[in-house]
GROMACS .gro file of C-alpha atoms in nm:
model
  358
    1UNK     CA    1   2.292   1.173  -1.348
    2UNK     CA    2   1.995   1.170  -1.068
    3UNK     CA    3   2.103   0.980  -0.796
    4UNK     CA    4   1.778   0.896  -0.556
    5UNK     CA    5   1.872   0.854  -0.163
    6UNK     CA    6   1.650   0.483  -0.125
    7UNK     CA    7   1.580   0.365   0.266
    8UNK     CA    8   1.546   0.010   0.306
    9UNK     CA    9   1.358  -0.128   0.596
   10UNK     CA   10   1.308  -0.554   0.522
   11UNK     CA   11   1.125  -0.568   0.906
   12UNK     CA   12   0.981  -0.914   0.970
   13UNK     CA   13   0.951  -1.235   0.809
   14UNK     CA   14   0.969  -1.254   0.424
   15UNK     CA   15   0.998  -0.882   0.411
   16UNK     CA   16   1.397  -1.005   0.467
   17UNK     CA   17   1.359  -1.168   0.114
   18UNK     CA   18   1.184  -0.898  -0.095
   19UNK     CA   19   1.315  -0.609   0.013
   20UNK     CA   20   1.663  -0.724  -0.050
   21UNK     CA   21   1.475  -0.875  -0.418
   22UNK     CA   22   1.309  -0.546  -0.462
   23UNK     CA   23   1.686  -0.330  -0.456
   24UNK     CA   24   1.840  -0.588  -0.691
   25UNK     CA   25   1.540  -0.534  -0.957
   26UNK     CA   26   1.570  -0.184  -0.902
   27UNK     CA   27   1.952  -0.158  -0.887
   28UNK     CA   28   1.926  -0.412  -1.232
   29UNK     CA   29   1.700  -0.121  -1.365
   30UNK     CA   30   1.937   0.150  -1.293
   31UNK     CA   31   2.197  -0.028  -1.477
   32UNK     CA   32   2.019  -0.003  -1.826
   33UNK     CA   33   1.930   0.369  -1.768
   34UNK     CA   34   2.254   0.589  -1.740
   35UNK     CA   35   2.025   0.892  -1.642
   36UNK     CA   36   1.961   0.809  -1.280
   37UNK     CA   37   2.105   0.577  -0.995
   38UNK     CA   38   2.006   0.459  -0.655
   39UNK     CA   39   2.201   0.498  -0.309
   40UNK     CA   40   2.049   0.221  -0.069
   41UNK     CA   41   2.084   0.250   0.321
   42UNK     CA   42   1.958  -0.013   0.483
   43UNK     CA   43   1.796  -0.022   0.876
   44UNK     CA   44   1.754  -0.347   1.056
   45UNK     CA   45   1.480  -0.215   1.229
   46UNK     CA   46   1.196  -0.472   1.340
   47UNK     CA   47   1.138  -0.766   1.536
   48UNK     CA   48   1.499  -0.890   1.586
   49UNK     CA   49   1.568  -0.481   1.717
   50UNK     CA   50   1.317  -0.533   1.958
   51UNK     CA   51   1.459  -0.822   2.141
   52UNK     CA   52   1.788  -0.615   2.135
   53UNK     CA   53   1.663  -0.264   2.207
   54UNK     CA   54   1.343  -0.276   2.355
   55UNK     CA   55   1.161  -0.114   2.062
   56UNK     CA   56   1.076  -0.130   1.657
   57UNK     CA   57   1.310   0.147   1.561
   58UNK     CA   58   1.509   0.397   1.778
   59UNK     CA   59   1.313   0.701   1.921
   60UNK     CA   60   1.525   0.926   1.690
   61UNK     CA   61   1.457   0.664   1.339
   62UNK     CA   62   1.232   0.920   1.174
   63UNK     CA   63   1.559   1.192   1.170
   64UNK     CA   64   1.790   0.917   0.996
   65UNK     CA   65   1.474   0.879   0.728
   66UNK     CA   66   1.391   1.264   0.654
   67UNK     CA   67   1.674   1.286   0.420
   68UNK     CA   68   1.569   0.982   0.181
   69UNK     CA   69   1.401   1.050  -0.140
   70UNK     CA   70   1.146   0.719  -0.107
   71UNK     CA   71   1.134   0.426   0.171
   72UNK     CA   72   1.155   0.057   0.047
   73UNK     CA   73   0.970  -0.168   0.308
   74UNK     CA   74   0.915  -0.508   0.376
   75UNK     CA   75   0.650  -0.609   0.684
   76UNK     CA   76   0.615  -0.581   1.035
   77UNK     CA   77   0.500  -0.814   1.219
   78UNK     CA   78   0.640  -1.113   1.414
   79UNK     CA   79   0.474  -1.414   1.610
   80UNK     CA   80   0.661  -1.329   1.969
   81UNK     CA   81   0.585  -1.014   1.994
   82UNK     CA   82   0.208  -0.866   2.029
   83UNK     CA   83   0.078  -0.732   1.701
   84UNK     CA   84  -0.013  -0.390   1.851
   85UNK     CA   85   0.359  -0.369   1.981
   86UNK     CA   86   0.490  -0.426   1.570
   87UNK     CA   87   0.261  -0.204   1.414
   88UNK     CA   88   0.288   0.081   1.590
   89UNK     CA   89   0.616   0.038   1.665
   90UNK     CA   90   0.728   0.053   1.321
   91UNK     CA   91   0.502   0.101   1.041
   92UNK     CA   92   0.278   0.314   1.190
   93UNK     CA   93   0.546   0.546   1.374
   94UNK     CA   94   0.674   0.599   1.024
   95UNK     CA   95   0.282   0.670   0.861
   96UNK     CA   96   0.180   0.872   1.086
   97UNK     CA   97   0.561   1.086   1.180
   98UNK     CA   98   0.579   1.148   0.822
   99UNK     CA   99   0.163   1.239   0.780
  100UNK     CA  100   0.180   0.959   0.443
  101UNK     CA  101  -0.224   1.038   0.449
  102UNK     CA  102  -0.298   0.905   0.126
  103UNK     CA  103  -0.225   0.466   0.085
  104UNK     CA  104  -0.263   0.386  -0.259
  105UNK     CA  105  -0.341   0.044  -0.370
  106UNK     CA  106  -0.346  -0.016  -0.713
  107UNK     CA  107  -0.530  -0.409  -0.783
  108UNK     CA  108  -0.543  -0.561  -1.132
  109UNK     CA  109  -0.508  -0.863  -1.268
  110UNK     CA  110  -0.191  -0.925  -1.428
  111UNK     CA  111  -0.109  -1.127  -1.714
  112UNK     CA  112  -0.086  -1.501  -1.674
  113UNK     CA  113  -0.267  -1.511  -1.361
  114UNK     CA  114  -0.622  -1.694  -1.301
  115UNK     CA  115  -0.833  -1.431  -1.062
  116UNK     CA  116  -1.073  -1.661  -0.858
  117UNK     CA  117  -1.369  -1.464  -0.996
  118UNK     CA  118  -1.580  -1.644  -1.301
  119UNK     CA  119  -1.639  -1.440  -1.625
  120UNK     CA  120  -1.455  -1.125  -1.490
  121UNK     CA  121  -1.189  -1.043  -1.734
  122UNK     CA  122  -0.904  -0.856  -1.678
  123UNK     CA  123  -1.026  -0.558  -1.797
  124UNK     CA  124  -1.324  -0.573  -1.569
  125UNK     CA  125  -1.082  -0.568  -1.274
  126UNK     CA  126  -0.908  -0.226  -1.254
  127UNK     CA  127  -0.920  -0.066  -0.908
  128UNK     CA  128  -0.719   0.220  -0.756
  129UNK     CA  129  -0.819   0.233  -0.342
  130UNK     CA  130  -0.722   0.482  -0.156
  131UNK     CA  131  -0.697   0.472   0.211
  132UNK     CA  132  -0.711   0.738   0.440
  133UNK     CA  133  -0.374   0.661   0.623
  134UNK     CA  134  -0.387   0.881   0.911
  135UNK     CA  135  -0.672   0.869   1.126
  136UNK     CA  136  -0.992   0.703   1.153
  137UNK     CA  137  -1.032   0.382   1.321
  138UNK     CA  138  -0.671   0.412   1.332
  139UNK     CA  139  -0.611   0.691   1.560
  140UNK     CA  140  -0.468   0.525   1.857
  141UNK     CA  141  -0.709   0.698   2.094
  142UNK     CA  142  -0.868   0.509   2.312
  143UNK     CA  143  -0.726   0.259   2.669
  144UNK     CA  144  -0.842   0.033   2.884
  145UNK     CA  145  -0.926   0.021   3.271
  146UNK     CA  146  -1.002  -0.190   3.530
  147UNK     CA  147  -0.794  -0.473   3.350
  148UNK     CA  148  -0.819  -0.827   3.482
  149UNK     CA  149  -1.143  -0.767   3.637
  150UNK     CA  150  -1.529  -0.847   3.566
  151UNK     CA  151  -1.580  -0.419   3.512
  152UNK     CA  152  -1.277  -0.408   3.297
  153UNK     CA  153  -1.360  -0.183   2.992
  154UNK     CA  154  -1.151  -0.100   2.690
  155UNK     CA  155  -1.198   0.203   2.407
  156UNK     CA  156  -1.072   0.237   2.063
  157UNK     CA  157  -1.200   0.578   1.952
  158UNK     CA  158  -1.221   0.617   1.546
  159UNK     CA  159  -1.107   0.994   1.473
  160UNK     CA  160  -1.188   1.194   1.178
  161UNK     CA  161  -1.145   1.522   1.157
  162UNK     CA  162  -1.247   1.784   0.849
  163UNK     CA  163  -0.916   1.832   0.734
  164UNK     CA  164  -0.815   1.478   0.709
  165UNK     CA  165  -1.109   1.388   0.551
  166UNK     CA  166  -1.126   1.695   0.304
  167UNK     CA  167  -0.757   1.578   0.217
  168UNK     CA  168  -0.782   1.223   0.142
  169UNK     CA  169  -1.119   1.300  -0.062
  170UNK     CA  170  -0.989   1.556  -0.265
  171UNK     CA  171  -0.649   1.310  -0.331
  172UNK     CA  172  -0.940   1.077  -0.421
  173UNK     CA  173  -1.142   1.257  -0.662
  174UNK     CA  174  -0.764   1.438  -0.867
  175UNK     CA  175  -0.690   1.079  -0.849
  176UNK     CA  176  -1.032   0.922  -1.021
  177UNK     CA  177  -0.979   1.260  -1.256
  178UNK     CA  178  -0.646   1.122  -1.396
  179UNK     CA  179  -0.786   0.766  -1.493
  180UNK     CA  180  -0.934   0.738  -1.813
  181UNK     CA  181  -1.298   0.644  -1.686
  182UNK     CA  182  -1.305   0.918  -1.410
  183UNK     CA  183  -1.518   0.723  -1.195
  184UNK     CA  184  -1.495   0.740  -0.810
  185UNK     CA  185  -1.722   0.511  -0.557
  186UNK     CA  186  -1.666   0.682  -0.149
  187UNK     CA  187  -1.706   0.434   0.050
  188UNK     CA  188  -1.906   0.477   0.434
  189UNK     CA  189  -2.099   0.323   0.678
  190UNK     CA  190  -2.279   0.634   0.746
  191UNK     CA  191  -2.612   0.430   0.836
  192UNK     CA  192  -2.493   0.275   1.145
  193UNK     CA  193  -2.169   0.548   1.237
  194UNK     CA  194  -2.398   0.853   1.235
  195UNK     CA  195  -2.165   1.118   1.316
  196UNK     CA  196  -1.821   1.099   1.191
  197UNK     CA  197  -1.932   0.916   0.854
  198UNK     CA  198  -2.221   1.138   0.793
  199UNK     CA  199  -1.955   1.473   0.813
  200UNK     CA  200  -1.716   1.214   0.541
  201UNK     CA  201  -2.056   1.183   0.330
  202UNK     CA  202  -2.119   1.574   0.323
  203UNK     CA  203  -1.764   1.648   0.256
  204UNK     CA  204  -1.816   1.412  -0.025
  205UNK     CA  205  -2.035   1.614  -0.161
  206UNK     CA  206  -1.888   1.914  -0.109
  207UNK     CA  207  -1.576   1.854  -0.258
  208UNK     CA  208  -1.694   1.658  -0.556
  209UNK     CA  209  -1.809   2.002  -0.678
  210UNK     CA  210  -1.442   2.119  -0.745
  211UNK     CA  211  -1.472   1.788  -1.009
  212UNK     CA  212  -1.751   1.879  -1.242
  213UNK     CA  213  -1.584   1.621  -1.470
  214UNK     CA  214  -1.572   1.303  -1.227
  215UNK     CA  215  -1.835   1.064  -1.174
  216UNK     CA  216  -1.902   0.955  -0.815
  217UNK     CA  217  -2.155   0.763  -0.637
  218UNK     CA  218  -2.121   0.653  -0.279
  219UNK     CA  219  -2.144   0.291  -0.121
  220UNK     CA  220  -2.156   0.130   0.242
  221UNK     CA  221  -1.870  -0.089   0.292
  222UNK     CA  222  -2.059  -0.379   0.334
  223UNK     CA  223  -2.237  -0.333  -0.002
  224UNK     CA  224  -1.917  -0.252  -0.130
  225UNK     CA  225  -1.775  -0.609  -0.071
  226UNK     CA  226  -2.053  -0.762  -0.282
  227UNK     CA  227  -2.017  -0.502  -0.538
  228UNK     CA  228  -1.643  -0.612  -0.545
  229UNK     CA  229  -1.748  -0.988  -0.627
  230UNK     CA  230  -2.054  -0.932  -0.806
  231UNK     CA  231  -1.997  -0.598  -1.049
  232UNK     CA  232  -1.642  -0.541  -1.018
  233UNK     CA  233  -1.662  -0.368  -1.400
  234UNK     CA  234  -1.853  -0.140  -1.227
  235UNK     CA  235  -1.577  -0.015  -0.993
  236UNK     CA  236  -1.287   0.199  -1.073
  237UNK     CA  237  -1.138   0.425  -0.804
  238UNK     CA  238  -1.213   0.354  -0.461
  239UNK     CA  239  -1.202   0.565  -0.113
  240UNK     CA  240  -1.277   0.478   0.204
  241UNK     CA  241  -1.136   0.488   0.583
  242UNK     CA  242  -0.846   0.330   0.716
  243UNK     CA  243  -1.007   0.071   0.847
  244UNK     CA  244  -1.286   0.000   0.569
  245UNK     CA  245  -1.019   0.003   0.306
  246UNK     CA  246  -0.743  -0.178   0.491
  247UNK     CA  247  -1.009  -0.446   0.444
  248UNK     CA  248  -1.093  -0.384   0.087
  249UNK     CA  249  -0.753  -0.359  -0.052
  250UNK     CA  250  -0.702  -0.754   0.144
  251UNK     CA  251  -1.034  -0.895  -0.069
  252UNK     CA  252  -0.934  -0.680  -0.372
  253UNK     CA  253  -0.586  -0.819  -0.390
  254UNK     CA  254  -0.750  -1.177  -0.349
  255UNK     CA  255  -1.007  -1.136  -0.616
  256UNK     CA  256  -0.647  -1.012  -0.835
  257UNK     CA  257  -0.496  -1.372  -0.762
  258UNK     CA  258  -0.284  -1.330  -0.407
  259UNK     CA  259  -0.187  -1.107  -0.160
  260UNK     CA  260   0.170  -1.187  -0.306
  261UNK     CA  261   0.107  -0.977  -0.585
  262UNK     CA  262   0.008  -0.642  -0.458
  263UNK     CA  263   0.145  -0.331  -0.401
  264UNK     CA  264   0.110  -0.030  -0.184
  265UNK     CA  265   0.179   0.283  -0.124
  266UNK     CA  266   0.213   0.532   0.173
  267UNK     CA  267   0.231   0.885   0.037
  268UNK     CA  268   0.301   1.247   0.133
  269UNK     CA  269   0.110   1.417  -0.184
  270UNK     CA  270   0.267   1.749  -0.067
  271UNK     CA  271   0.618   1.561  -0.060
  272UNK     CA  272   0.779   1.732   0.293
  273UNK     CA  273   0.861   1.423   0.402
  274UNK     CA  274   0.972   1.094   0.206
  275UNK     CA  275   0.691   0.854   0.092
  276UNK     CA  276   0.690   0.463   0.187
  277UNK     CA  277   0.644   0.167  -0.060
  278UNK     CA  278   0.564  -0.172   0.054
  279UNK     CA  279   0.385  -0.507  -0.043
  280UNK     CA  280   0.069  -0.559   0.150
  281UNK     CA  281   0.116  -0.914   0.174
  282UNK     CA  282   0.272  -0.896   0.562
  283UNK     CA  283   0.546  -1.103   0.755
  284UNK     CA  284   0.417  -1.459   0.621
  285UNK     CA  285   0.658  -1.674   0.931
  286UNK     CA  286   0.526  -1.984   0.822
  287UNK     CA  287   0.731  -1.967   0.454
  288UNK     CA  288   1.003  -1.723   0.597
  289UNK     CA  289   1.363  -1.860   0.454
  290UNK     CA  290   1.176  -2.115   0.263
  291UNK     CA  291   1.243  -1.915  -0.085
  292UNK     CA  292   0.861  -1.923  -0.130
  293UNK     CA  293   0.774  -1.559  -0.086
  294UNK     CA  294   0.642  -1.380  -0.411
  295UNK     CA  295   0.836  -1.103  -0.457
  296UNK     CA  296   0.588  -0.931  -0.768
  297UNK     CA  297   0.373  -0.706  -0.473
  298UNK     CA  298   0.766  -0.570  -0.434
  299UNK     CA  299   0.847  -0.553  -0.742
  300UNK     CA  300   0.500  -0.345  -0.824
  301UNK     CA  301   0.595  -0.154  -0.493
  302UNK     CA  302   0.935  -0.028  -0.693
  303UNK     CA  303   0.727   0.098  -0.978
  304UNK     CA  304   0.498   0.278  -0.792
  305UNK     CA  305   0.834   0.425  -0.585
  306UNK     CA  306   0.986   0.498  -0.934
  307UNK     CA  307   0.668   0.691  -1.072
  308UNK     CA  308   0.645   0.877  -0.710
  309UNK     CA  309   1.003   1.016  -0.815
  310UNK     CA  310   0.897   1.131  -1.144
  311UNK     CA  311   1.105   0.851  -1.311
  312UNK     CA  312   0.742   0.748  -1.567
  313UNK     CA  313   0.934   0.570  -1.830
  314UNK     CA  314   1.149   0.369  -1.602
  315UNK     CA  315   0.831   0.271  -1.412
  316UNK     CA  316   0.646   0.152  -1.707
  317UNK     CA  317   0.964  -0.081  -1.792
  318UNK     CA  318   0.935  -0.264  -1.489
  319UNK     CA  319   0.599  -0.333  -1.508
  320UNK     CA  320   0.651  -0.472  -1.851
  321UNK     CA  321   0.920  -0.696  -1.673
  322UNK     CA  322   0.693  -0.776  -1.428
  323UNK     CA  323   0.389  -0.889  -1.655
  324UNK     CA  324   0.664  -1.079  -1.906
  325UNK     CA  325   0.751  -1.267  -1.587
  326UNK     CA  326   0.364  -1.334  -1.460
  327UNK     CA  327   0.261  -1.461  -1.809
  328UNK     CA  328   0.455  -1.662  -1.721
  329UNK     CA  329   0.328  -1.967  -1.540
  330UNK     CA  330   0.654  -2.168  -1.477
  331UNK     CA  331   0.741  -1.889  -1.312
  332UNK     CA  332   0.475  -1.848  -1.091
  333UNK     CA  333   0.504  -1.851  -0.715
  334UNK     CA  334   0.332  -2.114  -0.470
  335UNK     CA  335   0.076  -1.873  -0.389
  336UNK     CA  336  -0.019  -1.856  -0.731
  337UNK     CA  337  -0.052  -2.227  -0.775
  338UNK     CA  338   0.307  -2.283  -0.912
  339UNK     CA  339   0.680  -2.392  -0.784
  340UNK     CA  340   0.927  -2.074  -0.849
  341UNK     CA  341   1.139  -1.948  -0.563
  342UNK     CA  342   1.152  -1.607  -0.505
  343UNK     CA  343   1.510  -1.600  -0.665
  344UNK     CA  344   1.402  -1.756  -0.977
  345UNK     CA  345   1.126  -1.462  -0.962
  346UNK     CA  346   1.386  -1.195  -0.908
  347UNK     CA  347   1.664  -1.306  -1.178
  348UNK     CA  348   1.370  -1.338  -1.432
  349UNK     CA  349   1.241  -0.954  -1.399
  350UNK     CA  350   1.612  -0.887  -1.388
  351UNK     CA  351   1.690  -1.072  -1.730
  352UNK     CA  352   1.408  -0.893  -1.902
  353UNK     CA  353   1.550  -0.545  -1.795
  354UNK     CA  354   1.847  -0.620  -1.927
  355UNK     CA  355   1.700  -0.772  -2.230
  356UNK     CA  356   1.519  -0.457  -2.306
  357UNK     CA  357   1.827  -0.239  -2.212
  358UNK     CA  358   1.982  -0.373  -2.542
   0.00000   0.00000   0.00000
């Protein structure tokens, strides 16, 4: 039997709630499947840390991580403490320590939910984005002098370099190559960012001829929005910076029903270091403890954990829990316009995987 070395991190907020949901669908899982089993270490790093310690996570958190087949987490973020401090603190420390390059959001619109978009059926709605995770507008670089007075100035410096952007691209088109209408859109704003985004737009180009069998065309972000709305059958794959699809993946999960819903991934597609799975929905204060929080982005987190660790056919059961459970509507969280808690949510996934372990 496989037995897969699972860090949980629950951070901030409601990620206390689905991250502990998210091990008792998976753990629920493993008990109809005899051929592999979880081990689950949790870390109470986060907000409540930083009022002890003085910081997100220890200095040395990354060493008690690098053993761990896949990280389970929940959010970071928490209304006492600056935004910048949580972030980069936490999430961001683990990105960018363990090079995760490639964030995968998958957005679709599941069964049983209403998508706010007229006449787009689900089928029209299909996206994979992938976010360059590691650099970009997201670079750190940058400070600020003079602060308090009239000359004070501040810099955030958006980084790419060729390699990161070769990387990310060529995840991007092997990716768009592995869907069944091998269709990629690279997303830019290379008329107003002339240098860095022009280079992303020639390395486009460049490495779209090691995918002779991939269709690609290339949109500016803002275009890309309306596309999103407007033609969303026309989108399949997406790619973009870490800032430009940070912001995508936020309207794409909308357009899917809620942010409750949707999943994400942080991956290391050469696999040296462990790979990080998380809802994108954030810390949510205002229904923390409330039971409100919709576990499902979790829950489609695990699955995507699952077919990071080659485990395909367990994967494809709990997203057939997870769809039994959206088409669903008394089961439907408040975000999606109904009244089940999040442990209502939870038991139900769990009695269809036991159901279909029969």
């Amino acid at each position: 039997m496989k037995s897969y070395r699972i860090a949980t991190i629950p951070g901030d907020g409601i990620g206390k709630e689905v991250v502990p949901a998210g091990q008792q669908v998976l753990e629920a899982l493993a008990a109809t499947d005899r051929s592999f089993a979880f081990e689950f270490q949790d870390f109470g790093w986060g907000g409540d840390w930083y009022r002890a310690h003085g910081e997100m996570m220890p200095t040395d958190g990354l060493d008690a991580l690098r053993d761990k087949d896949a990280i389970l987490f929940g959010s970071a973020g928490d209304p006492h403490i600056p935004d910048h401090i949580t972030l980069w603190g936490l999430r961001l420390k683990i990105c960018q320590g363990f090079d995760q390059y490639a964030n995968v959001r998958p957005t679709r619109i599941l069964p049983g939910i209403d998508g706010p978009l007229k006449r787009c059926k689900p089928e029209d709605l299909n996206w994979v984005i992938v976010r360059e995770n590691s650099e970009g507008e997201y670079s750190g670089v940058g400070g600020r002098v003079h602060q308090g007075h009239p000359i004070e100035a501040a810099t955030d410096v958006s980084i790419m370099t060729r390699a990161g952007v070769e990387r990310i691209l060529r995840f991007a088109f092997k990716l768009a190559q592995s869907r069944p209408r091998k269709l990629l859109t690279v997303v830019t704003k290379s008329n107003a960012q002339r240098h860095a985004m022009v280079m992303w737009d020639e390395i486009a180009l460049q490495v779209s001829r090691e995918f002779p069998d991939v269709r690609w065309d290339k949109e500016l972000v803002d275009a890309a929005t309306a596309r999103m709305v407007n033609r969303p059958a026309s989108l399949d794959t997406l790619v973009a910076t870490n800032l430009h699809a940070d912001i995508l993946s936020d309207l794409a999960a909308a357009l899917a029903g809620s942010l409750g819903i949707a999943p994400t991934g942080n991956i290391d597609p050469e696999r040296r270091y462990p790979s990080m799975f998380e809802p994108i929905h954030g810390s949510a204060f205002d229904i923390m403890g409330k039971g409100l929080a919709n576990p499902v982005g979790t829950f489609w987190s695990c699955v995507m954990l699952l077919e990071h660790l080659g485990e395909q056919a367990a994967a494809q059961r709990l997203m057939q829990a997870i769809e039994l459970v959206t088409a669903t509507p008394a089961l439907h969280t408040r975000d999606l316009g109904g009244t089940a808690t999040t442990a209502e949510v939870t038991q139900a996934v769990c009695r269809q995987l036991a159901a279909a372990g029969r």
